[in-house]
């Protein structure tokens, strides 16, 4: 019998990725869709590389939007930026503890907090677990953001708010997801590699990783 | 040609304002963007502003905001507790603050005439004499706003106030060249002057000046009813109530004149003294810690079984060189050179609800203060104690509090106790914090 090997495939998507953003996008095929829901319930962090530009403010926080205001930015230094990022990290860490639904008065809450394992296991607003400045070359800068339950527009809004906090303004030029839970850029397939053989190899490589992660979290 | 161009109005009727709407081309957008004006909100040499934030129990006026106690509009209710940090507007930059039992002192190191402001309870004249505006012969019992405290300085335009400290009903002001000024309740000699029987302390003008020490006083600390003075040579003087041995002079009586302490700290160069309740700790230059006073809550149980220690004793802890110590009502805390925090005593110590009391110092894991693989160089820089709560400042300017949340004194926004260090969200970098019984004051620098 001859014909194409697969005629119909059920494909499900993992965490959403914007039109203007890029990076790792997890898809599940066939029986893998059930694994997708399990991975979503693990609530693992995603890592983004966010590029920004000081001096402009637009209505949709990205550089392709309608200009709202232009400001000076020569007073911005790396020290000030790092201070703001430390505060953002601090308040988000507090939100992480508060939304995690664990009673803070118990001994096990203390133990988990010491090990850093407290995280919200249900619905919660977007939380940033870690944020760091990779480079600052005025007017451009690049941040690495580890977050939970976020949308790319929220990350653009964070860039805008950093600009406001520094008494200037900023827009987001690039959002790139470099890690989604356990899948990193190395596992991702480029557009030129979208053929059956590569997809099958990728699935085989990731099977073990997914199994160990699911067992670890859903114990 | 006349028909085709009939849409155009003759030049006299042309207002020249309306442009045809519609999607603008990329070139037009770029030109509009370049022509847009650039706003400057802050210049290159902008300085960071100094601010003061207060929180906790406000009905005594200790927070210094009158609208909390007497609201401006009739329909508003007075605010008894301020659970989150609230900005207090001050005229000068505040360099030192201290919280007592229901009152607060703020001091600035300026050479202007007004150097110290006080607010809160004034029933024992711990804020000096605050003349009432309605009746010029009477004084205020509660001061709702930061009011200047008139100090009897010889050279007011040259002396600077270095530090202030508050106890239960008395306060001390340290100046750089005119000694220490004390005011308030003196029924146990805590103000360093002779006890007058049946003295009425409210609406009193008495501010005593203490100058006779072996060298210049560099730190003043108030316990509940006693006072400690540390001089430049490293000696410690004490006066006041001594029934728990907190004066450290070898007896359990009242002392009304500052007397030098002996015991294990004789000859040792002490670099920091701390006290808030009835127990006292002193840190020496080599990093050893000495304690005396109340030990009912196992604060000094590692050296003695007795519940009161009236002579300074060396506490043999093997936790490293100690940089700073802080005494609370029932628990004590020290900070080592590496930036680790150790707690012991009784109460909510910060290691979960299971640790209620310990005589041996226990370390609080640094991951609770924000240290992680992402930020490996976060260290605790300062430690402070209130009566039943603790505060720690990191080198990043974050404030962590834990302990009993008495009337909202922790400032986290929740009224429950916190059994491990919890961040306080303050809009700025916290430089210093003063803890009281049920309120706290912090000195903060803005971000940019």
mmCIF file of C-alpha atoms in Angstrom, chain B residues 5-339:
data_model
loop_
_atom_site.group_PDB
_atom_site.id
_atom_site.type_symbol
_atom_site.label_atom_id
_atom_site.label_comp_id
_atom_site.label_asym_id
_atom_site.label_seq_id
_atom_site.Cartn_x
_atom_site.Cartn_y
_atom_site.Cartn_z
ATOM 1 C CA UNK B 5 -9.836 72.239 -9.211
ATOM 2 C CA UNK B 6 -13.251 73.501 -8.010
ATOM 3 C CA UNK B 7 -12.857 71.596 -4.714
ATOM 4 C CA UNK B 8 -10.155 73.925 -3.604
ATOM 5 C CA UNK B 9 -11.393 76.927 -1.707
ATOM 6 C CA UNK B 10 -10.179 80.382 -2.744
ATOM 7 C CA UNK B 11 -7.176 81.468 -0.617
ATOM 8 C CA UNK B 12 -9.215 83.975 1.421
ATOM 9 C CA UNK B 13 -11.532 81.261 2.787
ATOM 10 C CA UNK B 14 -8.771 78.664 3.379
ATOM 11 C CA UNK B 15 -8.223 78.100 7.091
ATOM 12 C CA UNK B 16 -5.192 75.951 6.510
ATOM 13 C CA UNK B 17 -5.921 73.697 9.451
ATOM 14 C CA UNK B 18 -7.724 70.637 8.119
ATOM 15 C CA UNK B 19 -5.612 67.928 6.571
ATOM 16 C CA UNK B 20 -7.105 64.949 4.804
ATOM 17 C CA UNK B 21 -7.277 62.040 7.290
ATOM 18 C CA UNK B 22 -6.260 58.516 6.357
ATOM 19 C CA UNK B 23 -3.393 56.083 6.803
ATOM 20 C CA UNK B 24 -0.151 57.980 6.743
ATOM 21 C CA UNK B 25 2.759 56.641 4.787
ATOM 22 C CA UNK B 26 5.867 55.352 6.537
ATOM 23 C CA UNK B 27 7.793 58.440 5.539
ATOM 24 C CA UNK B 28 5.151 60.752 7.023
ATOM 25 C CA UNK B 29 5.143 58.787 10.275
ATOM 26 C CA UNK B 30 8.919 58.933 10.551
ATOM 27 C CA UNK B 31 8.909 62.686 9.890
ATOM 28 C CA UNK B 32 6.201 63.208 12.507
ATOM 29 C CA UNK B 33 8.223 61.183 14.988
ATOM 30 C CA UNK B 34 11.381 63.143 14.400
ATOM 31 C CA UNK B 35 9.529 66.430 14.678
ATOM 32 C CA UNK B 36 7.938 65.471 17.990
ATOM 33 C CA UNK B 37 9.208 67.430 21.028
ATOM 34 C CA UNK B 38 11.504 65.655 23.502
ATOM 35 C CA UNK B 39 10.552 65.983 27.166
ATOM 36 C CA UNK B 40 13.122 66.037 29.903
ATOM 37 C CA UNK B 41 11.878 64.885 33.272
ATOM 38 C CA UNK B 42 15.172 64.745 35.071
ATOM 39 C CA UNK B 43 18.629 65.979 34.154
ATOM 40 C CA UNK B 44 21.905 64.091 34.132
ATOM 41 C CA UNK B 45 23.024 65.254 37.567
ATOM 42 C CA UNK B 46 19.745 64.597 39.355
ATOM 43 C CA UNK B 47 20.172 63.705 43.015
ATOM 44 C CA UNK B 48 18.282 60.976 44.776
ATOM 45 C CA UNK B 49 15.763 62.327 47.218
ATOM 46 C CA UNK B 50 15.678 61.356 50.892
ATOM 47 C CA UNK B 51 12.318 60.340 52.225
ATOM 48 C CA UNK B 52 10.863 59.053 55.494
ATOM 49 C CA UNK B 53 8.245 56.303 55.599
ATOM 50 C CA UNK B 54 6.263 55.384 58.712
ATOM 51 C CA UNK B 55 3.833 52.592 59.514
ATOM 52 C CA UNK B 56 2.199 50.920 62.501
ATOM 53 C CA UNK B 57 -0.114 52.120 65.223
ATOM 54 C CA UNK B 58 -1.072 55.690 64.469
ATOM 55 C CA UNK B 59 -3.726 56.659 67.001
ATOM 56 C CA UNK B 60 -1.141 57.856 69.537
ATOM 57 C CA UNK B 61 0.208 60.318 66.989
ATOM 58 C CA UNK B 62 3.503 58.440 66.825
ATOM 59 C CA UNK B 63 3.434 58.375 63.030
ATOM 60 C CA UNK B 64 3.319 62.159 62.776
ATOM 61 C CA UNK B 65 0.343 62.454 60.425
ATOM 62 C CA UNK B 66 -2.439 64.437 62.131
ATOM 63 C CA UNK B 67 -5.155 63.356 59.714
ATOM 64 C CA UNK B 68 -4.856 59.802 61.010
ATOM 65 C CA UNK B 69 -5.946 60.898 64.484
ATOM 66 C CA UNK B 70 -8.097 63.931 63.678
ATOM 67 C CA UNK B 71 -9.382 63.585 60.089
ATOM 68 C CA UNK B 72 -9.747 66.774 57.998
ATOM 69 C CA UNK B 73 -13.340 66.096 56.969
ATOM 70 C CA UNK B 74 -16.147 65.251 59.375
ATOM 71 C CA UNK B 75 -17.266 62.122 57.595
ATOM 72 C CA UNK B 76 -13.810 60.517 57.564
ATOM 73 C CA UNK B 77 -12.953 58.038 60.296
ATOM 74 C CA UNK B 78 -9.637 58.226 62.156
ATOM 75 C CA UNK B 79 -7.125 55.636 61.029
ATOM 76 C CA UNK B 80 -5.917 53.617 64.011
ATOM 77 C CA UNK B 81 -3.402 51.457 62.204
ATOM 78 C CA UNK B 82 -1.358 52.168 59.090
ATOM 79 C CA UNK B 83 -0.523 48.694 57.801
ATOM 80 C CA UNK B 84 1.734 49.705 54.870
ATOM 81 C CA UNK B 85 4.518 52.313 54.569
ATOM 82 C CA UNK B 86 3.193 55.872 54.354
ATOM 83 C CA UNK B 87 5.299 58.831 53.358
ATOM 84 C CA UNK B 88 5.984 61.440 56.029
ATOM 85 C CA UNK B 89 6.881 64.890 54.677
ATOM 86 C CA UNK B 90 9.812 66.427 56.547
ATOM 87 C CA UNK B 91 11.467 69.781 56.076
ATOM 88 C CA UNK B 92 15.030 68.538 56.406
ATOM 89 C CA UNK B 93 16.855 65.358 55.587
ATOM 90 C CA UNK B 94 16.425 63.063 58.582
ATOM 91 C CA UNK B 95 19.685 61.339 59.488
ATOM 92 C CA UNK B 96 18.611 59.521 62.637
ATOM 93 C CA UNK B 97 15.263 58.319 63.981
ATOM 94 C CA UNK B 98 14.187 56.403 67.046
ATOM 95 C CA UNK B 99 10.879 54.873 68.089
ATOM 96 C CA UNK B 100 9.887 54.701 71.704
ATOM 97 C CA UNK B 101 6.779 53.319 73.357
ATOM 98 C CA UNK B 102 4.125 55.368 71.550
ATOM 99 C CA UNK B 103 6.350 58.251 70.432
ATOM 100 C CA UNK B 104 9.009 58.955 67.811
ATOM 101 C CA UNK B 105 12.010 61.248 67.536
ATOM 102 C CA UNK B 106 13.487 62.412 64.232
ATOM 103 C CA UNK B 107 16.834 64.188 64.074
ATOM 104 C CA UNK B 108 18.725 65.832 61.262
ATOM 105 C CA UNK B 109 22.432 66.687 61.276
ATOM 106 C CA UNK B 110 21.920 70.266 60.234
ATOM 107 C CA UNK B 111 23.346 73.424 61.772
ATOM 108 C CA UNK B 112 19.957 75.170 61.742
ATOM 109 C CA UNK B 113 18.272 75.999 65.037
ATOM 110 C CA UNK B 114 15.740 73.124 64.848
ATOM 111 C CA UNK B 115 17.521 69.817 64.805
ATOM 112 C CA UNK B 116 15.163 67.383 66.511
ATOM 113 C CA UNK B 117 11.457 66.799 65.949
ATOM 114 C CA UNK B 118 9.204 64.652 68.086
ATOM 115 C CA UNK B 119 5.695 63.279 67.800
ATOM 116 C CA UNK B 120 3.413 60.958 69.742
ATOM 117 C CA UNK B 121 2.903 60.515 73.445
ATOM 118 C CA UNK B 122 4.198 63.341 75.598
ATOM 119 C CA UNK B 123 2.731 62.559 78.996
ATOM 120 C CA UNK B 124 6.187 62.436 80.611
ATOM 121 C CA UNK B 125 7.693 65.247 78.552
ATOM 122 C CA UNK B 126 9.732 62.749 76.607
ATOM 123 C CA UNK B 127 9.423 65.197 73.691
ATOM 124 C CA UNK B 128 10.289 68.216 75.817
ATOM 125 C CA UNK B 129 7.767 70.914 76.545
ATOM 126 C CA UNK B 130 5.348 71.396 73.639
ATOM 127 C CA UNK B 131 3.508 74.622 74.308
ATOM 128 C CA UNK B 132 -0.200 74.339 73.613
ATOM 129 C CA UNK B 133 -1.570 76.954 71.248
ATOM 130 C CA UNK B 134 -4.924 77.233 72.980
ATOM 131 C CA UNK B 135 -3.539 77.773 76.491
ATOM 132 C CA UNK B 136 0.006 79.167 76.541
ATOM 133 C CA UNK B 137 0.737 77.875 80.038
ATOM 134 C CA UNK B 138 -0.112 74.242 79.349
ATOM 135 C CA UNK B 139 1.631 71.666 77.180
ATOM 136 C CA UNK B 140 0.377 69.048 74.758
ATOM 137 C CA UNK B 141 -0.145 65.499 75.986
ATOM 138 C CA UNK B 142 -0.179 64.033 72.498
ATOM 139 C CA UNK B 143 1.803 65.592 69.664
ATOM 140 C CA UNK B 144 0.292 64.691 66.326
ATOM 141 C CA UNK B 145 2.795 66.318 63.968
ATOM 142 C CA UNK B 146 6.614 66.388 63.962
ATOM 143 C CA UNK B 147 7.183 69.363 66.283
ATOM 144 C CA UNK B 148 10.594 70.884 66.975
ATOM 145 C CA UNK B 149 12.130 70.124 70.343
ATOM 146 C CA UNK B 150 14.005 73.122 71.771
ATOM 147 C CA UNK B 151 17.387 71.940 73.063
ATOM 148 C CA UNK B 152 19.355 74.261 75.410
ATOM 149 C CA UNK B 153 22.490 74.337 73.239
ATOM 150 C CA UNK B 154 25.323 76.755 73.910
ATOM 151 C CA UNK B 155 26.230 77.122 70.250
ATOM 152 C CA UNK B 156 23.105 76.046 68.353
ATOM 153 C CA UNK B 157 24.488 77.034 64.971
ATOM 154 C CA UNK B 158 27.613 74.914 65.278
ATOM 155 C CA UNK B 159 26.518 71.812 67.135
ATOM 156 C CA UNK B 160 25.133 68.901 65.163
ATOM 157 C CA UNK B 161 22.870 66.152 66.470
ATOM 158 C CA UNK B 162 24.393 62.757 65.731
ATOM 159 C CA UNK B 163 21.830 60.316 67.080
ATOM 160 C CA UNK B 164 18.594 60.028 69.046
ATOM 161 C CA UNK B 165 17.250 57.166 71.106
ATOM 162 C CA UNK B 166 13.925 56.536 72.852
ATOM 163 C CA UNK B 167 12.936 54.295 75.715
ATOM 164 C CA UNK B 168 9.603 53.668 77.410
ATOM 165 C CA UNK B 169 9.099 57.199 78.709
ATOM 166 C CA UNK B 170 12.435 58.968 78.231
ATOM 167 C CA UNK B 171 14.604 60.031 75.322
ATOM 168 C CA UNK B 172 18.262 60.815 74.695
ATOM 169 C CA UNK B 173 19.769 63.173 72.122
ATOM 170 C CA UNK B 174 23.478 62.869 71.276
ATOM 171 C CA UNK B 175 25.336 65.907 69.941
ATOM 172 C CA UNK B 176 28.834 66.076 68.559
ATOM 173 C CA UNK B 177 30.334 68.621 70.943
ATOM 174 C CA UNK B 178 27.862 69.314 73.747
ATOM 175 C CA UNK B 179 27.347 65.884 75.252
ATOM 176 C CA UNK B 180 24.034 64.104 75.701
ATOM 177 C CA UNK B 181 20.668 65.723 76.414
ATOM 178 C CA UNK B 182 18.073 63.679 78.271
ATOM 179 C CA UNK B 183 14.392 64.364 78.846
ATOM 180 C CA UNK B 184 11.364 62.544 80.062
ATOM 181 C CA UNK B 185 10.596 60.313 82.982
ATOM 182 C CA UNK B 186 13.315 60.145 85.625
ATOM 183 C CA UNK B 187 11.668 58.075 88.324
ATOM 184 C CA UNK B 188 14.429 55.469 88.019
ATOM 185 C CA UNK B 189 17.231 57.852 87.187
ATOM 186 C CA UNK B 190 17.223 56.923 83.532
ATOM 187 C CA UNK B 191 17.780 60.557 82.558
ATOM 188 C CA UNK B 192 21.060 60.627 84.447
ATOM 189 C CA UNK B 193 20.032 63.225 87.021
ATOM 190 C CA UNK B 194 19.093 62.960 90.677
ATOM 191 C CA UNK B 195 15.663 61.522 91.355
ATOM 192 C CA UNK B 196 13.283 64.065 92.843
ATOM 193 C CA UNK B 197 10.486 62.440 94.836
ATOM 194 C CA UNK B 198 6.977 63.044 93.541
ATOM 195 C CA UNK B 199 8.282 64.967 90.561
ATOM 196 C CA UNK B 200 5.577 65.671 88.014
ATOM 197 C CA UNK B 201 6.995 64.782 84.642
ATOM 198 C CA UNK B 202 4.227 65.992 82.363
ATOM 199 C CA UNK B 203 4.580 69.581 81.051
ATOM 200 C CA UNK B 204 8.062 69.749 82.506
ATOM 201 C CA UNK B 205 10.734 72.018 81.028
ATOM 202 C CA UNK B 206 13.627 69.988 82.404
ATOM 203 C CA UNK B 207 16.181 68.869 79.826
ATOM 204 C CA UNK B 208 19.328 67.578 81.503
ATOM 205 C CA UNK B 209 22.762 67.743 79.900
ATOM 206 C CA UNK B 210 25.353 65.032 80.546
ATOM 207 C CA UNK B 211 28.992 65.840 79.840
ATOM 208 C CA UNK B 212 31.129 63.975 82.356
ATOM 209 C CA UNK B 213 32.360 60.910 80.537
ATOM 210 C CA UNK B 214 35.921 59.760 80.003
ATOM 211 C CA UNK B 215 35.772 60.696 76.338
ATOM 212 C CA UNK B 216 33.256 61.838 73.731
ATOM 213 C CA UNK B 217 30.036 59.807 73.654
ATOM 214 C CA UNK B 218 29.503 58.214 70.241
ATOM 215 C CA UNK B 219 26.365 56.117 70.776
ATOM 216 C CA UNK B 220 23.365 56.346 73.095
ATOM 217 C CA UNK B 221 20.914 53.507 73.588
ATOM 218 C CA UNK B 222 17.716 53.473 75.617
ATOM 219 C CA UNK B 223 16.402 50.347 77.200
ATOM 220 C CA UNK B 224 12.932 50.235 78.665
ATOM 221 C CA UNK B 225 13.815 52.224 81.808
ATOM 222 C CA UNK B 226 17.582 52.516 81.602
ATOM 223 C CA UNK B 227 20.125 54.295 79.418
ATOM 224 C CA UNK B 228 23.447 53.153 78.010
ATOM 225 C CA UNK B 229 26.218 55.436 76.720
ATOM 226 C CA UNK B 230 29.170 54.248 74.641
ATOM 227 C CA UNK B 231 32.223 56.483 74.482
ATOM 228 C CA UNK B 232 34.935 56.841 71.862
ATOM 229 C CA UNK B 233 37.429 54.932 74.013
ATOM 230 C CA UNK B 234 35.168 51.896 73.948
ATOM 231 C CA UNK B 235 33.786 52.113 77.478
ATOM 232 C CA UNK B 236 30.116 51.784 78.346
ATOM 233 C CA UNK B 237 28.255 53.823 80.975
ATOM 234 C CA UNK B 238 24.789 53.060 82.313
ATOM 235 C CA UNK B 239 22.122 54.571 84.517
ATOM 236 C CA UNK B 240 18.507 53.870 85.400
ATOM 237 C CA UNK B 241 16.452 50.903 86.569
ATOM 238 C CA UNK B 242 18.552 47.910 87.495
ATOM 239 C CA UNK B 243 16.248 45.284 88.993
ATOM 240 C CA UNK B 244 17.059 42.916 86.162
ATOM 241 C CA UNK B 245 20.704 43.853 86.172
ATOM 242 C CA UNK B 246 20.361 45.762 82.957
ATOM 243 C CA UNK B 247 22.640 48.534 84.218
ATOM 244 C CA UNK B 248 25.384 45.926 84.486
ATOM 245 C CA UNK B 249 26.994 47.626 87.480
ATOM 246 C CA UNK B 250 27.050 44.607 89.783
ATOM 247 C CA UNK B 251 23.935 45.430 91.773
ATOM 248 C CA UNK B 252 20.187 45.412 91.291
ATOM 249 C CA UNK B 253 19.534 48.987 92.471
ATOM 250 C CA UNK B 254 18.643 52.177 90.707
ATOM 251 C CA UNK B 255 21.499 54.329 89.436
ATOM 252 C CA UNK B 256 20.878 57.973 88.779
ATOM 253 C CA UNK B 257 24.358 58.978 87.596
ATOM 254 C CA UNK B 258 25.989 57.375 84.531
ATOM 255 C CA UNK B 259 28.553 54.898 85.884
ATOM 256 C CA UNK B 260 31.183 52.936 83.995
ATOM 257 C CA UNK B 261 30.561 49.222 83.481
ATOM 258 C CA UNK B 262 33.185 46.679 84.460
ATOM 259 C CA UNK B 263 32.895 42.919 84.310
ATOM 260 C CA UNK B 264 34.011 41.160 81.147
ATOM 261 C CA UNK B 265 34.022 44.386 79.113
ATOM 262 C CA UNK B 266 36.536 46.236 81.306
ATOM 263 C CA UNK B 267 39.390 47.182 79.001
ATOM 264 C CA UNK B 268 37.643 45.919 75.883
ATOM 265 C CA UNK B 269 37.051 48.329 73.021
ATOM 266 C CA UNK B 270 33.295 48.132 72.464
ATOM 267 C CA UNK B 271 32.134 49.266 69.048
ATOM 268 C CA UNK B 272 28.373 48.845 69.395
ATOM 269 C CA UNK B 273 25.803 48.582 72.205
ATOM 270 C CA UNK B 274 22.165 47.594 71.829
ATOM 271 C CA UNK B 275 19.144 47.319 74.069
ATOM 272 C CA UNK B 276 15.401 47.792 73.881
ATOM 273 C CA UNK B 277 13.766 45.831 76.692
ATOM 274 C CA UNK B 278 15.628 44.646 79.765
ATOM 275 C CA UNK B 279 18.496 42.784 78.154
ATOM 276 C CA UNK B 280 21.635 44.426 76.717
ATOM 277 C CA UNK B 281 24.272 43.305 74.233
ATOM 278 C CA UNK B 282 27.643 44.854 73.389
ATOM 279 C CA UNK B 283 29.918 44.022 70.445
ATOM 280 C CA UNK B 284 33.669 44.454 70.728
ATOM 281 C CA UNK B 285 36.166 45.363 68.040
ATOM 282 C CA UNK B 286 37.434 41.780 67.792
ATOM 283 C CA UNK B 287 33.954 40.489 67.069
ATOM 284 C CA UNK B 288 32.987 39.130 70.485
ATOM 285 C CA UNK B 289 29.596 39.734 72.015
ATOM 286 C CA UNK B 290 28.914 40.481 75.697
ATOM 287 C CA UNK B 291 25.523 40.436 77.377
ATOM 288 C CA UNK B 292 23.922 41.436 80.658
ATOM 289 C CA UNK B 293 20.458 42.109 82.039
ATOM 290 C CA UNK B 294 17.335 40.016 81.904
ATOM 291 C CA UNK B 295 17.797 36.392 80.969
ATOM 292 C CA UNK B 296 14.337 34.997 81.693
ATOM 293 C CA UNK B 297 13.925 34.157 78.045
ATOM 294 C CA UNK B 298 17.206 32.259 77.667
ATOM 295 C CA UNK B 299 18.980 35.269 76.186
ATOM 296 C CA UNK B 300 22.098 34.665 78.303
ATOM 297 C CA UNK B 301 21.413 31.019 79.129
ATOM 298 C CA UNK B 302 24.601 29.859 77.424
ATOM 299 C CA UNK B 303 26.713 31.301 80.250
ATOM 300 C CA UNK B 304 24.450 31.199 83.269
ATOM 301 C CA UNK B 305 21.341 29.545 84.678
ATOM 302 C CA UNK B 306 20.216 32.615 86.618
ATOM 303 C CA UNK B 307 17.490 34.771 85.192
ATOM 304 C CA UNK B 308 19.184 38.094 85.893
ATOM 305 C CA UNK B 309 22.801 38.932 85.105
ATOM 306 C CA UNK B 310 24.049 42.191 86.542
ATOM 307 C CA UNK B 311 27.642 42.106 85.291
ATOM 308 C CA UNK B 312 28.580 41.984 81.591
ATOM 309 C CA UNK B 313 29.478 38.424 80.625
ATOM 310 C CA UNK B 314 31.194 37.264 77.450
ATOM 311 C CA UNK B 315 28.935 35.028 75.345
ATOM 312 C CA UNK B 316 31.098 32.298 73.820
ATOM 313 C CA UNK B 317 29.431 31.810 70.467
ATOM 314 C CA UNK B 318 31.357 30.087 67.703
ATOM 315 C CA UNK B 319 29.563 31.682 64.793
ATOM 316 C CA UNK B 320 32.271 33.922 63.405
ATOM 317 C CA UNK B 321 33.263 37.525 63.861
ATOM 318 C CA UNK B 322 30.237 39.531 64.901
ATOM 319 C CA UNK B 323 29.633 42.902 63.326
ATOM 320 C CA UNK B 324 26.363 44.131 64.823
ATOM 321 C CA UNK B 325 23.941 43.056 67.552
ATOM 322 C CA UNK B 326 20.331 43.960 68.241
ATOM 323 C CA UNK B 327 18.305 43.274 71.385
ATOM 324 C CA UNK B 328 14.586 42.877 71.441
ATOM 325 C CA UNK B 329 12.200 42.346 74.321
ATOM 326 C CA UNK B 330 12.521 38.572 74.434
ATOM 327 C CA UNK B 331 14.786 37.667 71.531
ATOM 328 C CA UNK B 332 18.237 38.757 70.375
ATOM 329 C CA UNK B 333 19.866 38.879 66.973
ATOM 330 C CA UNK B 334 23.442 39.260 65.721
ATOM 331 C CA UNK B 335 24.945 39.861 62.301
ATOM 332 C CA UNK B 336 28.302 38.334 61.408
ATOM 333 C CA UNK B 337 30.954 39.665 59.045
ATOM 334 C CA UNK B 338 29.898 37.251 56.296
ATOM 335 C CA UNK B 339 26.408 38.707 56.353
#
